XYZ file of C-alpha atoms in Angstrom:
197
model
C 37.921 -2.793 7.958
C 39.015 -5.254 5.271
C 42.727 -4.579 4.995
C 43.411 -8.204 4.028
C 41.303 -7.769 0.859
C 43.015 -4.495 0.013
C 46.458 -6.089 0.367
C 45.396 -9.042 -1.797
C 44.031 -6.634 -4.393
C 47.258 -4.597 -4.355
C 49.176 -7.820 -5.043
C 46.815 -8.361 -8.021
C 45.412 -11.506 -6.440
C 41.861 -12.577 -7.176
C 39.574 -11.394 -4.407
C 35.944 -12.021 -3.601
C 33.528 -9.137 -3.079
C 33.157 -7.946 0.487
C 29.471 -7.106 -0.066
C 27.015 -8.289 -2.723
C 23.714 -6.467 -3.325
C 21.322 -8.571 -5.360
C 17.695 -9.027 -6.252
C 16.024 -12.419 -5.931
C 13.140 -11.672 -8.300
C 12.184 -9.353 -11.135
C 8.556 -8.945 -10.055
C 6.547 -7.640 -7.146
C 3.227 -8.057 -5.365
C 2.548 -4.292 -5.162
C 2.750 -1.441 -7.654
C 4.428 1.471 -5.880
C 3.885 4.628 -7.904
C 7.583 5.601 -7.739
C 8.977 2.208 -8.829
C 10.789 2.166 -12.159
C 9.492 -1.359 -12.720
C 5.940 -0.032 -12.529
C 6.438 3.274 -14.330
C 8.493 1.804 -17.172
C 7.100 -1.730 -17.255
C 10.431 -3.332 -16.369
C 9.114 -6.058 -14.057
C 8.401 -9.451 -15.605
C 6.077 -11.776 -13.719
C 7.780 -14.950 -12.609
C 11.394 -13.976 -13.364
C 13.636 -14.980 -10.473
C 16.784 -16.772 -9.431
C 15.697 -20.386 -9.102
C 15.959 -21.593 -5.485
C 18.487 -24.366 -6.232
C 20.709 -21.903 -8.137
C 20.378 -19.440 -5.241
C 21.555 -22.053 -2.748
C 24.542 -22.946 -4.947
C 25.367 -19.248 -5.229
C 25.277 -18.836 -1.427
C 27.527 -21.892 -1.023
C 29.996 -20.443 -3.550
C 29.966 -17.105 -1.705
C 30.809 -18.933 1.510
C 33.720 -20.768 -0.118
C 35.052 -17.541 -1.657
C 34.861 -15.574 1.588
C 32.130 -13.081 0.702
C 31.400 -11.195 3.924
C 27.808 -10.095 3.345
C 24.868 -10.274 0.980
C 21.906 -7.912 0.876
C 18.702 -8.805 -0.921
C 17.859 -5.304 -2.077
C 16.715 -3.860 -5.366
C 14.913 -5.416 -8.305
C 11.736 -7.247 -7.264
C 10.247 -8.436 -4.003
C 12.494 -11.048 -2.291
C 9.637 -12.749 -0.411
C 8.280 -13.963 -3.769
C 11.275 -16.275 -4.143
C 10.571 -19.646 -2.475
C 14.278 -20.060 -1.683
C 14.449 -16.921 0.476
C 14.230 -18.409 3.969
C 16.538 -21.365 3.278
C 19.101 -19.012 1.745
C 19.090 -16.790 4.848
C 19.731 -19.779 7.113
C 22.450 -21.159 4.834
C 24.207 -17.800 4.579
C 24.325 -17.451 8.359
C 25.622 -21.024 8.697
C 28.434 -20.181 6.239
C 29.388 -17.015 8.133
C 27.867 -14.552 5.683
C 25.981 -11.562 7.102
C 22.656 -11.294 5.308
C 19.892 -8.725 5.159
C 16.965 -7.757 3.009
C 14.724 -4.916 1.984
C 11.117 -5.958 1.448
C 7.649 -4.488 1.323
C 6.921 -6.988 4.100
C 3.420 -7.885 3.006
C 4.277 -11.493 2.169
C 6.706 -12.120 5.043
C 5.905 -15.633 6.243
C 5.680 -15.268 10.002
C 6.249 -19.023 10.396
C 9.862 -18.130 9.547
C 10.042 -15.110 11.877
C 12.403 -16.696 14.402
C 14.904 -17.959 11.842
C 14.775 -14.659 9.916
C 15.463 -12.632 13.037
C 18.051 -15.094 14.333
C 19.993 -15.346 11.064
C 19.609 -11.900 9.446
C 21.722 -8.838 10.108
C 18.933 -6.504 9.028
C 15.374 -6.512 7.722
C 14.214 -3.225 6.238
C 10.558 -2.692 5.371
C 9.728 -0.272 2.571
C 6.731 1.533 3.997
C 6.222 4.866 2.271
C 2.995 5.735 4.052
C 1.769 5.880 7.639
C -1.989 5.598 7.081
C -4.124 3.032 5.240
C -5.426 5.399 2.537
C -1.971 6.807 1.793
C -0.613 3.256 1.724
C -3.269 2.292 -0.815
C -2.452 5.317 -2.980
C 1.370 5.036 -2.828
C 1.851 1.260 -2.859
C -1.264 0.503 -4.920
C -2.199 -2.261 -2.516
C -5.419 -2.668 -0.562
C -5.559 -0.701 2.678
C -6.210 -3.895 4.703
C -2.645 -4.925 3.778
C -1.438 -1.876 5.712
C -3.022 -3.116 8.955
C -1.652 -6.614 8.368
C 1.848 -5.200 7.750
C 1.753 -3.159 10.963
C 0.742 -6.310 12.863
C 3.684 -8.208 11.337
C 6.125 -5.439 12.194
C 4.837 -5.285 15.760
C 5.200 -9.062 16.088
C 8.740 -9.028 14.647
C 9.779 -6.383 17.190
C 8.224 -8.421 20.001
C 9.896 -11.695 18.904
C 13.258 -9.990 18.495
C 13.099 -8.429 21.953
C 11.910 -11.581 23.698
C 14.639 -13.727 22.128
C 17.359 -11.041 22.141
C 18.022 -11.474 18.429
C 20.549 -8.986 17.049
C 18.759 -8.305 13.744
C 18.213 -4.605 13.041
C 14.629 -3.758 12.040
C 14.093 -0.607 10.027
C 11.657 1.292 7.868
C 12.417 2.848 4.499
C 10.394 5.619 2.924
C 10.759 6.739 -0.673
C 9.967 10.433 -0.371
C 7.871 11.871 -3.197
C 5.407 14.803 -3.305
C 2.488 12.383 -2.906
C 3.628 11.202 0.519
C 5.415 14.238 1.966
C 2.616 14.630 4.518
C 3.379 11.113 5.824
C 6.979 11.695 7.007
C 6.275 12.779 10.583
C 3.398 10.313 10.906
C 5.657 7.452 9.790
C 8.339 8.592 12.232
C 5.805 8.446 15.060
C 4.465 5.079 13.877
C 7.974 3.597 13.689
C 8.758 4.830 17.198
C 5.499 3.379 18.499
C 6.160 -0.022 16.903
C 9.768 -0.010 18.159
C 11.809 -0.303 14.967
C 15.442 0.826 15.067
C 15.347 3.478 12.379
C 13.520 5.187 9.532
C 15.450 6.187 6.432
């Protein structure tokens, strides 16, 4: 798919990455029981790429010809105040952009621009019921209902406006949530997301 980059690389020319996976923060608003940051204390409150540095980074990626950026791994991307501006800027510069998030703090005031400008949004939801959600994500069960409402609204906005953004669910499968797999599959189908992984 990127033969031009391969040919440049074979000629020993300097090439930009085709895809960059990066975290925007080193902290999170939940405490998922399987997260290495929680189990080994690796997350530091407040550590993040500063928004102005993030915007400069996106601009540099555009100039270098980076094809796509995914905000995945490390902490929760919605905790970085530069998130929404960076998504819009990336799209403007021709960079495909997506993110994995727990979704709880998604600012629905930015729903249209997120769906318009993102290639994918993947919600890490490792439970299909409020009590399991509370146990696995260590977040209050009322956050589960709020998250389902947000997901339902995102699907509705995407459909109404014919945005191309893929909406998916991600489940980290562990013994404590094995009973949730089929229930989450059914919930995802009911909401109308594109996939569950």
